[in-house]
mmCIF file of C-alpha atoms in Angstrom:
data_model
loop_
_atom_site.group_PDB
_atom_site.id
_atom_site.type_symbol
_atom_site.label_atom_id
_atom_site.label_comp_id
_atom_site.label_asym_id
_atom_site.label_seq_id
_atom_site.Cartn_x
_atom_site.Cartn_y
_atom_site.Cartn_z
ATOM 1 C CA MET A 1 22.518 14.752 17.862
ATOM 2 C CA PRO A 2 26.351 14.526 18.133
ATOM 3 C CA PRO A 3 28.198 16.513 15.420
ATOM 4 C CA LEU A 4 29.970 13.422 14.048
ATOM 5 C CA ARG A 5 26.664 11.626 13.613
ATOM 6 C CA VAL A 6 25.246 14.646 11.809
ATOM 7 C CA VAL A 7 28.220 14.652 9.423
ATOM 8 C CA ARG A 8 27.797 10.934 8.735
ATOM 9 C CA LEU A 9 24.081 11.363 8.135
ATOM 10 C CA LEU A 10 24.587 14.244 5.713
ATOM 11 C CA THR A 11 27.367 12.379 3.889
ATOM 12 C CA ARG A 12 25.200 9.293 3.513
ATOM 13 C CA PHE A 13 22.310 11.439 2.292
ATOM 14 C CA ALA A 14 24.530 13.165 -0.291
ATOM 15 C CA LEU A 15 25.949 9.889 -1.603
ATOM 16 C CA GLU A 16 22.503 8.344 -1.773
ATOM 17 C CA GLY A 17 21.338 11.317 -3.794
ATOM 18 C CA LEU A 18 23.819 10.386 -6.538
ATOM 19 C CA ARG A 19 22.360 6.885 -6.944
ATOM 20 C CA PRO A 20 20.031 6.640 -9.951
ATOM 21 C CA ILE A 21 16.536 5.231 -9.497
ATOM 22 C CA ALA A 22 15.832 2.267 -11.752
ATOM 23 C CA PRO A 23 12.773 2.433 -14.017
ATOM 24 C CA ALA A 24 9.725 0.347 -13.196
ATOM 25 C CA PRO A 25 9.721 -2.935 -15.126
ATOM 26 C CA HIS A 26 6.126 -2.471 -16.326
ATOM 27 C CA HIS A 27 3.975 0.543 -17.170
ATOM 28 C CA PRO A 28 0.207 0.067 -16.780
ATOM 29 C CA GLU A 29 -2.305 1.799 -19.018
ATOM 30 C CA PRO A 30 -5.367 2.558 -16.861
ATOM 31 C CA ALA A 31 -7.249 4.109 -19.784
ATOM 32 C CA ARG A 32 -7.497 0.610 -21.285
ATOM 33 C CA TRP A 33 -8.842 -1.080 -18.155
ATOM 34 C CA SER A 34 -12.363 -2.438 -18.158
ATOM 35 C CA ASP A 35 -15.058 -1.122 -15.825
ATOM 36 C CA ALA A 36 -16.658 -4.567 -15.754
ATOM 37 C CA GLY A 37 -14.615 -6.156 -12.989
ATOM 38 C CA ILE A 38 -11.526 -5.854 -10.812
ATOM 39 C CA THR A 39 -8.400 -4.567 -12.533
ATOM 40 C CA GLY A 40 -5.339 -3.012 -10.980
ATOM 41 C CA ALA A 41 -1.602 -2.556 -10.731
ATOM 42 C CA TRP A 42 0.931 -2.341 -7.940
ATOM 43 C CA LEU A 43 2.706 1.000 -8.416
ATOM 44 C CA GLY A 44 5.397 0.325 -5.797
ATOM 45 C CA HIS A 45 5.750 -0.127 -2.019
ATOM 46 C CA SER A 46 2.140 -0.090 -0.672
ATOM 47 C CA THR A 47 0.551 1.920 -3.481
ATOM 48 C CA LEU A 48 -2.114 0.167 -5.553
ATOM 49 C CA LEU A 49 -4.265 1.589 -8.312
ATOM 50 C CA LEU A 50 -7.540 -0.292 -8.710
ATOM 51 C CA ASN A 51 -10.484 -0.086 -11.051
ATOM 52 C CA PHE A 52 -13.252 -1.657 -8.969
ATOM 53 C CA PHE A 53 -16.226 -1.862 -11.347
ATOM 54 C CA GLY A 54 -15.508 1.633 -12.672
ATOM 55 C CA LEU A 55 -14.567 3.055 -9.274
ATOM 56 C CA TRP A 56 -10.963 4.315 -9.120
ATOM 57 C CA VAL A 57 -9.186 3.474 -5.853
ATOM 58 C CA VAL A 58 -5.652 4.257 -4.689
ATOM 59 C CA THR A 59 -4.015 2.952 -1.507
ATOM 60 C CA ASP A 60 -1.309 4.612 0.620
ATOM 61 C CA PRO A 61 -0.040 6.670 -2.339
ATOM 62 C CA VAL A 62 3.676 7.468 -2.114
ATOM 63 C CA LEU A 63 4.976 8.491 -5.543
ATOM 64 C CA ALA A 64 7.828 10.875 -4.722
ATOM 65 C CA ALA A 65 11.497 9.971 -5.128
ATOM 66 C CA ARG A 66 11.938 9.847 -1.351
ATOM 67 C CA CYS A 67 9.687 9.303 1.646
ATOM 68 C CA GLY A 68 10.280 11.147 4.902
ATOM 69 C CA LEU A 69 10.384 14.636 6.365
ATOM 70 C CA ARG A 70 10.165 17.338 3.714
ATOM 71 C CA PHE A 71 11.949 20.674 4.059
ATOM 72 C CA GLY A 72 11.153 22.826 1.040
ATOM 73 C CA PRO A 73 12.479 20.983 -2.035
ATOM 74 C CA PHE A 74 14.381 18.427 0.081
ATOM 75 C CA THR A 75 13.148 15.240 1.723
ATOM 76 C CA ILE A 76 15.107 13.527 4.496
ATOM 77 C CA GLY A 77 14.379 9.838 4.189
ATOM 78 C CA PRO A 78 14.853 6.693 2.098
ATOM 79 C CA LYS A 79 15.240 7.037 -1.654
ATOM 80 C CA ARG A 80 13.358 4.748 -4.008
ATOM 81 C CA ARG A 81 15.183 1.859 -5.618
ATOM 82 C CA ILE A 82 12.611 1.634 -8.414
ATOM 83 C CA ARG A 83 10.480 4.428 -9.825
ATOM 84 C CA PRO A 84 6.715 4.249 -9.384
ATOM 85 C CA ALA A 85 4.972 2.561 -12.290
ATOM 86 C CA LEU A 86 2.906 5.721 -12.807
ATOM 87 C CA THR A 87 3.540 9.336 -11.885
ATOM 88 C CA VAL A 88 0.879 11.400 -10.141
ATOM 89 C CA ARG A 89 0.039 13.082 -13.447
ATOM 90 C CA GLN A 90 -0.536 9.704 -15.101
ATOM 91 C CA LEU A 91 -3.174 8.630 -12.587
ATOM 92 C CA PRO A 92 -6.864 8.806 -13.504
ATOM 93 C CA ALA A 93 -9.206 10.944 -11.398
ATOM 94 C CA ILE A 94 -9.382 9.065 -8.081
ATOM 95 C CA ASP A 95 -12.724 8.325 -6.404
ATOM 96 C CA LEU A 96 -11.566 6.622 -3.197
ATOM 97 C CA LEU A 97 -8.341 7.031 -1.234
ATOM 98 C CA LEU A 98 -7.411 4.499 1.468
ATOM 99 C CA LEU A 99 -4.830 5.504 4.104
ATOM 100 C CA SER A 100 -3.877 2.722 6.500
ATOM 101 C CA HIS A 101 -1.702 4.735 8.903
ATOM 102 C CA ALA A 102 0.431 7.852 9.188
ATOM 103 C CA HIS A 103 3.961 6.478 8.640
ATOM 104 C CA MET A 104 5.826 8.513 6.050
ATOM 105 C CA ASP A 105 6.272 5.582 3.673
ATOM 106 C CA HIS A 106 2.456 5.246 3.584
ATOM 107 C CA LEU A 107 1.160 8.806 3.987
ATOM 108 C CA ASP A 108 3.091 11.187 1.742
ATOM 109 C CA LEU A 109 1.767 14.743 1.864
ATOM 110 C CA TRP A 110 3.522 15.693 -1.396
ATOM 111 C CA THR A 111 1.647 12.956 -3.281
ATOM 112 C CA LEU A 112 -1.693 13.536 -1.540
ATOM 113 C CA ARG A 113 -1.755 17.212 -2.504
ATOM 114 C CA ARG A 114 -1.342 16.282 -6.176
ATOM 115 C CA LEU A 115 -3.835 13.414 -6.576
ATOM 116 C CA PRO A 116 -6.113 14.021 -9.568
ATOM 117 C CA GLY A 117 -9.844 14.298 -8.978
ATOM 118 C CA ARG A 118 -11.490 14.933 -5.619
ATOM 119 C CA PRO A 119 -11.283 11.563 -3.877
ATOM 120 C CA HIS A 120 -13.044 10.692 -0.646
ATOM 121 C CA ALA A 121 -10.350 9.723 1.851
ATOM 122 C CA VAL A 122 -10.978 6.857 4.262
ATOM 123 C CA THR A 123 -8.359 6.610 6.986
ATOM 124 C CA ALA A 124 -7.545 4.947 10.264
ATOM 125 C CA ALA A 125 -8.725 6.855 13.324
ATOM 126 C CA GLY A 126 -6.699 9.909 14.315
ATOM 127 C CA ILE A 127 -5.358 10.972 10.920
ATOM 128 C CA ARG A 128 -7.825 13.682 9.876
ATOM 129 C CA ASP A 129 -5.664 16.547 11.139
ATOM 130 C CA LEU A 130 -2.835 15.591 8.767
ATOM 131 C CA LEU A 131 -5.193 15.993 5.807
ATOM 132 C CA ALA A 132 -6.345 19.553 6.542
ATOM 133 C CA GLY A 133 -6.499 21.596 3.342
ATOM 134 C CA MET A 134 -6.195 18.585 1.047
ATOM 135 C CA PRO A 135 -8.304 18.622 -2.163
ATOM 136 C CA PHE A 136 -10.603 15.815 -1.033
ATOM 137 C CA SER A 137 -14.390 15.581 -1.256
ATOM 138 C CA GLY A 138 -14.503 14.265 2.317
ATOM 139 C CA VAL A 139 -12.570 12.421 5.020
ATOM 140 C CA THR A 140 -13.920 9.440 6.960
ATOM 141 C CA GLU A 141 -12.016 7.960 9.907
ATOM 142 C CA LEU A 142 -12.727 4.360 10.891
ATOM 143 C CA ALA A 143 -11.796 2.354 13.958
ATOM 144 C CA TRP A 144 -11.336 -1.416 13.720
ATOM 145 C CA ASP A 145 -14.440 -3.213 12.423
ATOM 146 C CA GLN A 146 -16.281 0.028 11.702
ATOM 147 C CA SER A 147 -17.829 0.379 8.242
ATOM 148 C CA SER A 148 -18.959 3.270 6.100
ATOM 149 C CA ASN A 149 -20.852 3.353 2.821
ATOM 150 C CA ILE A 150 -19.006 5.927 0.708
ATOM 151 C CA GLU A 151 -20.830 7.646 -2.153
ATOM 152 C CA THR A 152 -18.631 8.538 -5.111
ATOM 153 C CA PRO A 153 -19.222 9.879 -8.643
ATOM 154 C CA HIS A 154 -18.987 6.264 -9.851
ATOM 155 C CA GLY A 155 -21.336 4.784 -7.278
ATOM 156 C CA PRO A 156 -21.192 3.549 -3.686
ATOM 157 C CA VAL A 157 -18.589 1.363 -2.038
ATOM 158 C CA LEU A 158 -18.658 -0.171 1.439
ATOM 159 C CA VAL A 159 -15.396 0.291 3.353
ATOM 160 C CA THR A 160 -14.610 -1.611 6.560
ATOM 161 C CA ALA A 161 -11.529 -1.103 8.729
ATOM 162 C CA ARG A 162 -9.844 -4.311 9.912
ATOM 163 C CA GLN A 163 -7.401 -4.927 12.729
ATOM 164 C CA VAL A 164 -3.701 -5.365 11.995
ATOM 165 C CA ALA A 165 -0.639 -5.643 14.256
ATOM 166 C CA HIS A 166 1.370 -2.468 13.763
ATOM 167 C CA TRP A 167 1.562 1.091 15.163
ATOM 168 C CA GLY A 168 0.403 4.464 13.921
ATOM 169 C CA ALA A 169 2.571 7.340 15.172
ATOM 170 C CA ARG A 170 3.980 9.672 12.526
ATOM 171 C CA MET A 171 6.397 11.264 14.975
ATOM 172 C CA ARG A 172 7.509 9.889 18.346
ATOM 173 C CA THR A 173 4.997 11.954 20.313
ATOM 174 C CA ASP A 174 1.738 11.125 18.471
ATOM 175 C CA ASP A 175 1.330 7.452 19.343
ATOM 176 C CA TRP A 176 -2.420 8.021 19.723
ATOM 177 C CA ARG A 177 -2.846 7.799 15.943
ATOM 178 C CA GLY A 178 -4.657 4.727 14.665
ATOM 179 C CA TYR A 179 -3.696 2.065 12.123
ATOM 180 C CA CYS A 180 -5.707 -0.524 10.229
ATOM 181 C CA GLY A 181 -6.255 -2.426 7.016
ATOM 182 C CA PHE A 182 -9.356 -2.161 4.841
ATOM 183 C CA VAL A 183 -11.879 -4.351 3.063
ATOM 184 C CA ILE A 184 -13.846 -2.697 0.278
ATOM 185 C CA GLU A 185 -17.040 -4.247 -1.111
ATOM 186 C CA ARG A 186 -18.932 -3.559 -4.309
ATOM 187 C CA ASN A 187 -21.168 -5.742 -6.507
ATOM 188 C CA HIS A 188 -20.804 -8.600 -3.998
ATOM 189 C CA ARG A 189 -17.016 -8.649 -4.433
ATOM 190 C CA LYS A 190 -14.389 -7.921 -1.779
ATOM 191 C CA ILE A 191 -10.851 -6.562 -1.896
ATOM 192 C CA GLY A 192 -8.584 -6.455 1.153
ATOM 193 C CA PHE A 193 -5.666 -4.070 1.681
ATOM 194 C CA ALA A 194 -3.555 -4.868 4.744
ATOM 195 C CA GLY A 195 -1.282 -1.799 4.770
ATOM 196 C CA ASP A 196 1.329 -2.899 7.328
ATOM 197 C CA SER A 197 1.020 -5.762 9.802
ATOM 198 C CA ALA A 198 3.046 -8.156 11.869
ATOM 199 C CA ARG A 199 1.795 -11.728 12.206
ATOM 200 C CA THR A 200 -1.715 -11.736 13.601
ATOM 201 C CA SER A 201 -4.960 -13.548 12.917
ATOM 202 C CA PHE A 202 -6.722 -12.509 9.706
ATOM 203 C CA SER A 203 -9.579 -14.975 10.185
ATOM 204 C CA HIS A 204 -12.048 -12.111 10.747
ATOM 205 C CA TRP A 205 -11.136 -10.197 7.598
ATOM 206 C CA ALA A 206 -13.543 -11.809 5.121
ATOM 207 C CA ASN A 207 -16.434 -11.998 7.614
ATOM 208 C CA GLY A 208 -17.609 -15.419 6.469
ATOM 209 C CA SER A 209 -16.939 -15.144 2.741
ATOM 210 C CA ASP A 210 -13.883 -15.189 0.491
ATOM 211 C CA LEU A 211 -11.840 -12.129 -0.395
ATOM 212 C CA ASP A 212 -11.403 -11.871 -4.145
ATOM 213 C CA LEU A 213 -8.027 -10.181 -3.630
ATOM 214 C CA LEU A 214 -5.799 -9.445 -0.637
ATOM 215 C CA ALA A 215 -2.854 -7.047 -0.878
ATOM 216 C CA ILE A 216 -0.495 -7.992 1.947
ATOM 217 C CA PRO A 217 2.979 -6.757 2.976
ATOM 218 C CA ILE A 218 5.916 -9.158 2.802
ATOM 219 C CA GLY A 219 9.035 -7.009 3.396
ATOM 220 C CA ALA A 220 10.944 -5.020 6.064
ATOM 221 C CA TYR A 221 10.848 -7.899 8.575
ATOM 222 C CA ASN A 222 14.551 -8.038 9.492
ATOM 223 C CA PRO A 223 14.936 -6.823 12.202
ATOM 224 C CA TRP A 224 11.406 -5.332 12.337
ATOM 225 C CA ILE A 225 9.523 -8.626 12.736
ATOM 226 C CA ALA A 226 7.488 -7.117 15.595
ATOM 227 C CA ALA A 227 5.911 -4.685 13.120
ATOM 228 C CA HIS A 228 6.106 -6.469 9.740
ATOM 229 C CA CYS A 229 5.215 -10.064 8.920
ATOM 230 C CA ASN A 230 7.673 -12.162 6.945
ATOM 231 C CA PRO A 231 6.674 -13.805 3.642
ATOM 232 C CA GLU A 232 5.756 -17.138 5.223
ATOM 233 C CA GLU A 233 3.517 -15.395 7.755
ATOM 234 C CA ALA A 234 1.908 -13.374 4.964
ATOM 235 C CA VAL A 235 0.884 -16.597 3.214
ATOM 236 C CA GLU A 236 -0.592 -17.940 6.462
ATOM 237 C CA MET A 237 -2.549 -14.716 7.005
ATOM 238 C CA ALA A 238 -3.897 -14.826 3.443
ATOM 239 C CA ALA A 239 -5.158 -18.351 4.034
ATOM 240 C CA GLU A 240 -6.910 -17.211 7.214
ATOM 241 C CA ALA A 241 -8.511 -14.340 5.285
ATOM 242 C CA ARG A 242 -9.752 -16.822 2.646
ATOM 243 C CA ALA A 243 -8.131 -14.798 -0.125
ATOM 244 C CA ARG A 244 -8.551 -16.208 -3.628
ATOM 245 C CA PHE A 245 -5.754 -14.077 -5.035
ATOM 246 C CA LEU A 246 -2.834 -12.513 -3.226
ATOM 247 C CA LEU A 247 -0.851 -9.422 -4.147
ATOM 248 C CA PRO A 248 2.466 -9.069 -2.267
ATOM 249 C CA ILE A 249 3.328 -5.443 -1.463
ATOM 250 C CA HIS A 250 5.776 -3.491 0.734
ATOM 251 C CA HIS A 251 8.928 -4.846 -0.930
ATOM 252 C CA SER A 252 11.428 -3.984 -3.690
ATOM 253 C CA THR A 253 10.879 -0.218 -3.392
ATOM 254 C CA PHE A 254 12.529 1.342 -0.319
ATOM 255 C CA GLN A 255 15.413 -0.195 1.650
ATOM 256 C CA LEU A 256 13.816 -0.108 5.105
ATOM 257 C CA SER A 257 15.524 -3.148 6.642
ATOM 258 C CA VAL A 258 18.557 -5.373 6.271
ATOM 259 C CA GLU A 259 17.220 -8.345 4.314
ATOM 260 C CA PRO A 260 18.298 -8.335 0.641
ATOM 261 C CA MET A 261 15.842 -6.514 -1.612
ATOM 262 C CA ASP A 262 15.039 -9.635 -3.639
ATOM 263 C CA GLU A 263 14.611 -11.949 -0.641
ATOM 264 C CA PRO A 264 10.965 -11.215 0.314
ATOM 265 C CA ILE A 265 9.441 -12.129 -3.053
ATOM 266 C CA ALA A 266 11.616 -15.245 -3.383
ATOM 267 C CA ARG A 267 10.583 -16.463 0.061
ATOM 268 C CA PHE A 268 6.962 -15.548 -0.641
ATOM 269 C CA ARG A 269 6.877 -17.622 -3.834
ATOM 270 C CA ALA A 270 8.453 -20.579 -2.063
ATOM 271 C CA ALA A 271 6.029 -20.371 0.858
ATOM 272 C CA LEU A 272 2.984 -20.054 -1.365
ATOM 273 C CA GLY A 273 4.012 -23.029 -3.433
ATOM 274 C CA ALA A 274 4.501 -25.196 -0.367
ATOM 275 C CA SER A 275 1.300 -24.205 1.442
ATOM 276 C CA ARG A 276 -2.331 -25.144 1.088
ATOM 277 C CA SER A 277 -3.395 -21.525 0.899
ATOM 278 C CA PRO A 278 -6.124 -20.877 -1.698
ATOM 279 C CA ALA A 279 -4.449 -17.585 -2.587
ATOM 280 C CA ARG A 280 -2.644 -17.134 -5.903
ATOM 281 C CA ILE A 281 -0.206 -14.410 -6.936
ATOM 282 C CA ALA A 282 -2.026 -11.628 -8.785
ATOM 283 C CA GLY A 283 1.263 -9.916 -9.591
ATOM 284 C CA SER A 284 4.765 -9.683 -8.174
ATOM 285 C CA GLU A 285 6.555 -6.951 -10.168
ATOM 286 C CA ILE A 286 6.035 -3.213 -9.991
ATOM 287 C CA GLY A 287 3.642 -2.061 -12.701
ATOM 288 C CA GLN A 288 2.187 -5.454 -13.592
ATOM 289 C CA THR A 289 -1.485 -5.198 -14.514
ATOM 290 C CA PHE A 290 -3.734 -7.878 -13.046
ATOM 291 C CA SER A 291 -7.421 -8.592 -13.610
ATOM 292 C CA ILE A 292 -10.001 -10.874 -12.070
ATOM 293 C CA PRO A 293 -12.780 -11.525 -14.596
ATOM 294 C CA LEU A 294 -16.300 -11.580 -13.205
ATOM 295 C CA GLY A 295 -17.472 -14.829 -14.698
ATOM 296 C CA THR A 296 -14.864 -17.268 -13.460
ATOM 297 C CA LEU A 297 -12.950 -15.407 -10.749
ATOM 298 C CA ALA A 298 -9.859 -16.882 -12.387
ATOM 299 C CA GLY A 299 -7.101 -14.344 -12.001
ATOM 300 C CA SER A 300 -5.115 -13.358 -15.022
ATOM 301 C CA ARG A 301 -1.982 -11.255 -15.400
ATOM 302 C CA GLU A 302 -0.651 -9.135 -18.179
ATOM 303 C CA SER A 303 2.354 -6.931 -18.566
ATOM 304 C CA SER A 304 2.250 -3.624 -20.371
#
């Protein structure tokens, strides 16, 4: 790397380090969540905390101040704009960990080492080696459309890997690593987590029945449209997946692209209102608690 570029990079990193991180607008209280249905909160970026009939699930947990390469106490990479809605210490003991791919804004080794409990990790193919020595009860790798019935202290859950349009390399040389989204099933209910995806068909995701909830990315599309869908495409994909409720993720947390930070959610709301998609917004702000009661499947939202 040319010396001038190194100086510019270090200067930018130093200046960015002075910027404060805004607090999350909402702070969920998992201890108050019911075990009788589907309750959760978006903690920031692609990290969800879910209570799925008493089973605690976390997706792509990244809860550090920065994501990127870590050198001792320092991390070289983007700094959060908004703090996570919960710290690692505030999480309940996790039963199931879902890891969609190895990118550093989705697989954060600092966070994974500190997750409470002994979760079973389900990952895309080719990620197991990155998890060596982690405090997990087991690691299951899945290729697209493969399923595994995972036994946990709070009962079984069926996990299926679904195809997305993305890429999986953590560094430039390991492009053999896999990438996927997931559908988890329990008590005849289904939750989808798309991780990262460009526009592609999601018609196979529900496998003939509705998804109760689909978490789908809506940000980092300019100029990365080949790897990340835009908000209008996310709404189309949710309709194809037959999602009753839709949770927009992958926005408002890290500045990974050039579109304004508030643009993805504004475009998403506009697209959802103008479409015939059956999906509804489960939550749109970091830390909002959402619930889908069993009896009516009518989504409700609350802020805490």
